[in-house]
Amino acid sequence: MLRTVFLSGLSGVALAGAASACQPTLTVGPDDTLFSIAEEQLGDLSRWSLIFYNNPDIQGGSLLELPEGTVLSIPCPDDVVRAPDPTPLQQPDDDAEMKLVTASNYAPFTDLDWPGQGMLTELVNAALETTPNPVTYSITWENDWSKHLFPMLDSKKFDMGFPWFQPDCAGNPGHERCVNFHFSDPLVDLVILLFSKSDDPITFETDSDLHGKVLCRPAGYFTHDLDRADRRWLTDNLVTLEQPATPDACFDMLVAGDVDAVALNEFLGVQKMFEMGLTNVVSPAARPLSVEGLHVLISKKHWRGTAHLYRFNAGLAKLKQTDRYNEIVSRHLALFWDQIKG
């Protein structure tokens, strides 16, 4: 099913036509799916994620089965080319009241070569500008992620870092991140999908469908979604997890028949499908494996930690109530999918 979604893609003329026919809000009818709505409203099935990310209430369920009567916000395309949002409060490191750290090479989220330096960089900028009592801030780029939590944030060399996944702190309160850091409200929620061979698709309607299966996720990636309290796939040996060094190695194992599915976020998974020439061989399952938030972190040792976190969360909450939030997210997602298919 989804293989044709990612390979579809229409011309600029078709997209322009969709822009004129697009409805800013739409009520889900019988048999509507994210894919059919994306094709009808946005002119391209592969833009389903633009609708998904603009409607948090539908996240966590099937991509094919939308509750009839649900009112969706549709990010209609337009002909306006928007520059990245200005950052009047961003200052050089020595002059800033608040110092943040992130890393590049994580497109479309954080990347120095991406417009606006990435979707999440723009959202952080916008949230800090929207917050009550805004302060000047700096963003430093350190591409060695392993340095961010320890020592950079733990030593308070930087006040906050982004973007980070939040483990299951309720089920595993002793996790290093849960013990040492506070998490902001999620900047965005990231869809984690199962990628399997198109001629042998994996069935994933309920969790029990994966019992006895072999999944692949690279070493160093989080696994809390596979072992949360209501799954315990790893603890109870219900699912086998292979962890090679790279995502490419996971897809090689899938093609070779050594694993049943690769579990990655939709952006990285689809990017690898295209890079490795697997779009006719591999396809993602319709139901998300999980939906994981990407957050800003601050050390619990930070003497202004709660004040900084309150300030940021207040700005983010206010931003999410505006069209600016949806515009930033939609613009970056559209650019990502266009570049992948290009």
Short mmCIF file of C-alpha atoms in Angstrom, two decimals:
data_model
loop_
_atom_site.label_atom_id
_atom_site.label_comp_id
_atom_site.label_asym_id
_atom_site.label_seq_id
_atom_site.Cartn_x
_atom_site.Cartn_y
_atom_site.Cartn_z
CA MET A 1 0.00 0.00 0.00
CA LEU A 2 2.46 2.67 1.13
CA ARG A 3 5.06 1.86 -1.53
CA THR A 4 2.87 3.56 -4.10
CA VAL A 5 2.29 6.44 -1.70
CA PHE A 6 5.96 7.36 -1.52
CA LEU A 7 6.53 6.84 -5.23
CA SER A 8 3.54 8.85 -6.37
CA GLY A 9 4.20 12.58 -6.45
CA LEU A 10 2.56 14.90 -8.90
CA SER A 11 3.69 17.77 -11.05
CA GLY A 12 3.82 21.38 -9.98
CA VAL A 13 0.68 21.96 -12.05
CA ALA A 14 -1.18 19.29 -10.10
CA LEU A 15 -0.02 20.72 -6.80
CA ALA A 16 -1.06 24.19 -7.87
CA GLY A 17 -4.48 22.81 -8.77
CA ALA A 18 -4.72 21.18 -5.37
CA ALA A 19 -3.95 24.50 -3.73
CA SER A 20 -7.02 26.08 -5.29
CA ALA A 21 -9.26 23.14 -4.31
CA CYS A 22 -7.89 22.60 -0.81
CA GLN A 23 -10.17 23.11 2.20
CA PRO A 24 -8.52 24.50 5.37
CA THR A 25 -10.74 22.21 7.48
CA LEU A 26 -12.27 18.90 6.47
CA THR A 27 -14.60 16.43 8.17
CA VAL A 28 -13.56 12.80 7.74
CA GLY A 29 -16.10 10.79 5.78
CA PRO A 30 -16.61 7.02 5.49
CA ASP A 31 -13.58 5.20 4.02
CA ASP A 32 -11.40 8.34 4.12
CA THR A 33 -7.72 7.74 4.90
CA LEU A 34 -4.81 10.12 5.34
CA PHE A 35 -3.65 9.06 1.91
CA SER A 36 -6.94 9.68 0.08
CA ILE A 37 -7.34 13.04 1.82
CA ALA A 38 -3.76 14.05 0.95
CA GLU A 39 -4.33 13.15 -2.70
CA GLU A 40 -7.64 15.04 -2.83
CA GLN A 41 -6.64 18.11 -0.84
CA LEU A 42 -2.89 18.42 -1.42
CA GLY A 43 -2.56 16.77 -4.83
CA ASP A 44 -0.02 14.18 -3.64
CA LEU A 45 -0.53 11.04 -1.53
CA SER A 46 3.01 11.23 -0.17
CA ARG A 47 2.10 14.42 1.71
CA TRP A 48 -0.02 12.47 4.22
CA SER A 49 2.41 13.34 7.00
CA LEU A 50 1.68 17.07 6.57
CA ILE A 51 -1.91 16.35 7.62
CA PHE A 52 -0.80 13.92 10.34
CA TYR A 53 1.56 16.39 12.01
CA ASN A 54 -0.98 19.20 11.83
CA ASN A 55 -3.55 17.14 13.75
CA PRO A 56 -2.16 15.81 17.06
CA ASP A 57 -5.51 14.26 18.02
CA ILE A 58 -5.22 11.54 15.35
CA GLN A 59 -1.65 10.52 16.23
CA GLY A 60 -1.10 7.07 17.65
CA GLY A 61 -3.74 5.24 15.62
CA SER A 62 -3.85 3.65 12.20
CA LEU A 63 -2.93 5.75 9.19
CA LEU A 64 -5.67 4.00 7.23
CA GLU A 65 -8.57 4.14 9.68
CA LEU A 66 -9.65 7.64 10.67
CA PRO A 67 -12.70 8.04 12.89
CA GLU A 68 -15.58 9.28 10.76
CA GLY A 69 -16.64 12.80 11.75
CA THR A 70 -13.16 13.85 12.87
CA VAL A 71 -12.45 17.45 11.87
CA LEU A 72 -8.97 17.82 10.37
CA SER A 73 -6.88 20.93 9.82
CA ILE A 74 -5.49 20.77 6.28
CA PRO A 75 -2.19 22.62 5.58
CA CYS A 76 -3.26 23.90 2.17
CA PRO A 77 -0.38 24.72 -0.21
CA ASP A 78 0.00 28.22 -1.53
CA ASP A 79 2.25 30.09 -3.89
CA VAL A 80 3.93 32.18 -1.19
CA VAL A 81 7.61 31.41 -0.64
CA ARG A 82 8.33 32.15 3.01
CA ALA A 83 11.76 32.91 4.31
CA PRO A 84 12.80 31.25 7.57
CA ASP A 85 11.47 33.06 10.61
CA PRO A 86 13.64 35.93 11.89
CA THR A 87 15.50 35.44 15.15
CA PRO A 88 15.82 38.89 16.70
CA LEU A 89 16.58 37.49 20.16
CA GLN A 90 19.38 35.20 19.03
CA GLN A 91 22.77 36.58 19.98
CA PRO A 92 26.43 35.50 19.93
CA ASP A 93 27.21 33.05 22.71
CA ASP A 94 29.06 35.56 24.92
CA ASP A 95 26.15 38.03 24.85
CA ALA A 96 23.23 35.63 25.37
CA GLU A 97 21.30 35.16 28.60
CA MET A 98 20.35 31.58 27.70
CA LYS A 99 22.63 29.15 25.84
CA LEU A 100 21.30 26.19 23.84
CA VAL A 101 23.16 23.37 22.11
CA THR A 102 22.10 21.18 19.17
CA ALA A 103 23.73 19.28 16.31
CA SER A 104 23.54 19.22 12.52
CA ASN A 105 22.98 16.38 10.04
CA TYR A 106 19.48 15.62 11.37
CA ALA A 107 17.35 16.97 8.53
CA PRO A 108 14.63 18.09 8.43
CA PHE A 109 14.83 18.75 12.19
CA THR A 110 18.24 20.31 12.85
CA ASP A 111 20.72 20.90 10.07
CA LEU A 112 22.95 23.89 9.32
CA ASP A 113 22.45 23.43 5.58
CA TRP A 114 18.65 23.17 5.80
CA PRO A 115 16.46 26.30 5.41
CA GLY A 116 16.10 27.97 8.79
CA GLN A 117 18.65 25.42 10.09
CA GLY A 118 15.84 22.90 10.43
CA MET A 119 12.22 22.60 11.50
CA LEU A 120 12.96 22.23 15.21
CA THR A 121 15.48 25.06 15.21
CA GLU A 122 12.77 27.33 13.80
CA LEU A 123 10.25 26.07 16.36
CA VAL A 124 12.69 26.70 19.21
CA ASN A 125 13.37 30.20 17.88
CA ALA A 126 9.66 30.91 17.55
CA ALA A 127 8.81 29.52 21.01
CA LEU A 128 11.51 31.61 22.68
CA GLU A 129 10.27 34.73 20.89
CA THR A 130 6.65 33.99 21.89
CA THR A 131 7.34 33.25 25.54
CA PRO A 132 6.43 35.66 28.36
CA ASN A 133 9.40 37.77 29.39
CA PRO A 134 11.65 36.65 26.51
CA VAL A 135 15.41 36.66 26.94
CA THR A 136 18.29 36.71 24.49
CA TYR A 137 19.72 33.30 23.65
CA SER A 138 22.38 31.58 21.57
CA ILE A 139 22.43 28.26 19.69
CA THR A 140 25.71 26.37 19.48
CA TRP A 141 26.21 23.50 17.02
CA GLU A 142 28.19 20.53 18.36
CA ASN A 143 27.90 17.57 16.01
CA ASP A 144 29.08 14.99 18.55
CA TRP A 145 25.76 14.17 20.18
CA SER A 146 27.51 12.07 22.84
CA LYS A 147 28.88 15.25 24.43
CA HIS A 148 25.55 17.05 24.79
CA LEU A 149 24.10 15.44 27.93
CA PHE A 150 27.41 14.72 29.61
CA PRO A 151 29.32 16.94 30.10
CA MET A 152 27.76 19.93 28.31
CA LEU A 153 24.29 20.07 29.88
CA ASP A 154 25.17 18.24 33.09
CA SER A 155 27.97 20.74 33.81
CA LYS A 156 25.66 23.63 32.89
CA LYS A 157 28.04 24.85 30.20
CA PHE A 158 24.80 25.12 28.23
CA ASP A 159 21.36 25.79 29.65
CA MET A 160 19.26 23.63 27.33
CA GLY A 161 19.73 21.15 24.49
CA PHE A 162 17.51 19.84 21.70
CA PRO A 163 16.10 17.64 20.22
CA TRP A 164 15.92 14.57 22.45
CA PHE A 165 13.53 11.65 22.86
CA GLN A 166 12.00 11.10 26.30
CA PRO A 167 12.24 7.54 27.66
CA ASP A 168 9.39 5.89 29.52
CA CYS A 169 10.20 7.65 32.79
CA ALA A 170 7.07 6.34 34.51
CA GLY A 171 7.96 2.74 33.71
CA ASN A 172 11.72 3.18 34.05
CA PRO A 173 12.39 6.06 36.49
CA GLY A 174 16.01 5.00 36.85
CA HIS A 175 16.83 5.77 33.22
CA GLU A 176 19.81 8.12 32.99
CA ARG A 177 17.86 10.86 31.21
CA CYS A 178 14.92 10.61 33.62
CA VAL A 179 17.22 10.86 36.65
CA ASN A 180 19.28 13.79 35.41
CA PHE A 181 17.11 15.95 33.13
CA HIS A 182 13.81 17.76 32.84
CA PHE A 183 11.93 17.51 29.53
CA SER A 184 9.98 20.25 27.82
CA ASP A 185 6.62 19.63 26.24
CA PRO A 186 7.18 17.95 22.84
CA LEU A 187 8.22 20.19 19.96
CA VAL A 188 6.76 17.63 17.54
CA ASP A 189 5.77 13.98 17.72
CA LEU A 190 7.74 11.65 15.47
CA VAL A 191 6.09 8.61 13.86
CA ILE A 192 7.99 5.32 14.24
CA LEU A 193 7.13 2.83 11.48
CA LEU A 194 7.88 -0.79 10.64
CA PHE A 195 9.52 -1.30 7.24
CA SER A 196 9.19 -4.78 5.73
CA LYS A 197 9.62 -6.45 2.33
CA SER A 198 6.84 -5.52 -0.07
CA ASP A 199 6.38 -9.14 -1.19
CA ASP A 200 6.22 -10.32 2.44
CA PRO A 201 4.61 -7.45 4.38
CA ILE A 202 4.51 -7.66 8.14
CA THR A 203 1.07 -7.74 9.79
CA PHE A 204 0.71 -5.26 12.62
CA GLU A 205 -2.87 -4.80 13.71
CA THR A 206 -2.25 -5.61 17.38
CA ASP A 207 0.90 -5.96 19.46
CA SER A 208 0.55 -9.73 19.58
CA ASP A 209 1.07 -9.84 15.79
CA LEU A 210 4.76 -9.13 16.40
CA HIS A 211 5.33 -11.84 19.00
CA GLY A 212 8.00 -14.19 17.68
CA LYS A 213 9.21 -11.68 15.06
CA VAL A 214 12.74 -10.37 14.57
CA LEU A 215 13.05 -6.58 14.38
CA CYS A 216 16.08 -4.45 13.55
CA ARG A 217 17.07 -1.07 14.96
CA PRO A 218 20.67 0.23 14.96
CA ALA A 219 22.81 0.11 18.10
CA GLY A 220 22.57 3.28 20.17
CA TYR A 221 18.97 4.04 19.13
CA PHE A 222 16.25 4.09 21.82
CA THR A 223 14.33 0.89 22.55
CA HIS A 224 11.85 2.09 25.19
CA ASP A 225 8.94 1.86 22.74
CA LEU A 226 9.64 -1.88 22.36
CA ASP A 227 9.70 -2.55 26.10
CA ARG A 228 7.22 -0.19 27.68
CA ALA A 229 5.00 -1.43 30.50
CA ASP A 230 2.15 -2.57 28.23
CA ARG A 231 4.49 -4.40 25.79
CA ARG A 232 7.57 -5.85 27.48
CA TRP A 233 8.59 -7.36 24.15
CA LEU A 234 12.27 -7.46 25.06
CA THR A 235 12.00 -8.20 28.79
CA ASP A 236 9.68 -11.15 28.19
CA ASN A 237 11.54 -12.31 25.04
CA LEU A 238 8.43 -11.86 22.92
CA VAL A 239 10.38 -10.10 20.14
CA THR A 240 14.01 -10.51 19.06
CA LEU A 241 15.90 -7.27 18.41
CA GLU A 242 18.93 -7.14 16.12
CA GLN A 243 21.14 -4.05 16.55
CA PRO A 244 23.79 -3.63 13.85
CA ALA A 245 25.86 -0.46 13.61
CA THR A 246 23.84 1.45 10.98
CA PRO A 247 20.36 1.82 9.48
CA ASP A 248 21.81 0.64 6.15
CA ALA A 249 22.86 -2.62 7.81
CA CYS A 250 19.30 -3.11 9.09
CA PHE A 251 17.89 -2.78 5.58
CA ASP A 252 20.56 -5.15 4.24
CA MET A 253 19.44 -7.71 6.84
CA LEU A 254 15.81 -7.18 5.86
CA VAL A 255 16.49 -7.76 2.17
CA ALA A 256 18.54 -10.85 3.04
CA GLY A 257 15.64 -12.25 5.06
CA ASP A 258 17.50 -12.13 8.38
CA VAL A 259 14.91 -9.89 10.06
CA ASP A 260 11.17 -9.45 9.62
CA ALA A 261 11.08 -5.65 9.80
CA VAL A 262 13.16 -2.52 10.42
CA ALA A 263 11.83 -0.13 13.08
CA LEU A 264 12.77 3.50 12.37
CA ASN A 265 11.19 6.93 12.25
CA GLU A 266 9.40 7.65 9.00
CA PHE A 267 11.91 10.24 7.79
CA LEU A 268 15.03 8.13 8.24
CA GLY A 269 13.31 4.97 7.04
CA VAL A 270 11.97 6.47 3.82
CA GLN A 271 15.23 8.34 3.20
CA LYS A 272 17.13 5.03 3.37
CA MET A 273 14.60 3.37 1.05
CA PHE A 274 15.40 5.95 -1.60
CA GLU A 275 19.15 6.13 -0.97
CA MET A 276 19.53 2.34 -1.15
CA GLY A 277 17.23 1.91 -4.16
CA LEU A 278 14.69 -0.13 -2.20
CA THR A 279 11.44 1.69 -3.02
CA ASN A 280 10.20 -1.31 -5.04
CA VAL A 281 11.44 -3.79 -2.46
CA VAL A 282 10.53 -2.30 0.93
CA SER A 283 7.40 -0.56 2.21
CA PRO A 284 6.27 0.73 5.63
CA ALA A 285 3.34 -0.67 7.57
CA ALA A 286 0.26 1.54 7.86
CA ARG A 287 0.00 1.43 11.66
CA PRO A 288 2.68 3.34 13.59
CA LEU A 289 4.78 1.29 15.99
CA SER A 290 4.84 4.29 18.30
CA VAL A 291 4.71 8.07 18.32
CA GLU A 292 7.67 9.66 20.11
CA GLY A 293 8.04 13.29 21.13
CA LEU A 294 11.17 15.34 20.47
CA HIS A 295 11.96 17.61 23.41
CA VAL A 296 14.21 20.30 24.82
CA LEU A 297 16.23 19.10 27.84
CA ILE A 298 17.67 20.92 30.86
CA SER A 299 19.72 19.51 33.72
CA LYS A 300 17.97 19.00 37.07
CA LYS A 301 21.11 20.52 38.62
CA HIS A 302 20.48 23.82 36.86
CA TRP A 303 19.55 26.43 39.44
CA ARG A 304 17.23 28.17 36.96
CA GLY A 305 16.03 24.92 35.41
CA THR A 306 12.36 25.15 36.33
CA ALA A 307 12.19 28.85 35.41
CA HIS A 308 13.78 28.26 32.00
CA LEU A 309 11.53 25.27 31.36
CA TYR A 310 8.40 27.18 32.36
CA ARG A 311 9.39 30.04 30.06
CA PHE A 312 9.99 27.71 27.12
CA ASN A 313 6.83 25.62 27.64
CA ALA A 314 4.70 28.75 27.91
CA GLY A 315 6.08 30.05 24.63
CA LEU A 316 5.65 26.69 22.91
CA ALA A 317 2.05 26.35 24.10
CA LYS A 318 1.22 29.81 22.82
CA LEU A 319 3.00 29.09 19.51
CA LYS A 320 1.00 25.88 18.99
CA GLN A 321 -2.21 27.90 19.15
CA THR A 322 -1.14 29.96 16.15
CA ASP A 323 -0.92 29.40 12.40
CA ARG A 324 2.81 30.04 12.64
CA TYR A 325 3.45 26.63 14.23
CA ASN A 326 1.57 24.74 11.50
CA GLU A 327 3.22 26.84 8.79
CA ILE A 328 6.72 26.03 10.04
CA VAL A 329 6.00 22.30 10.34
CA SER A 330 4.20 22.05 6.99
CA ARG A 331 6.87 23.99 5.11
CA HIS A 332 9.70 21.79 6.33
CA LEU A 333 7.81 18.54 5.77
CA ALA A 334 6.86 19.53 2.24
CA LEU A 335 10.48 20.45 1.46
CA PHE A 336 11.73 17.14 2.89
CA TRP A 337 9.40 14.99 0.81
CA ASP A 338 10.07 17.02 -2.33
CA GLN A 339 13.82 16.60 -1.88
CA ILE A 340 13.53 12.87 -1.19
CA LYS A 341 11.50 12.26 -4.32
CA GLY A 342 13.72 14.59 -6.32
#
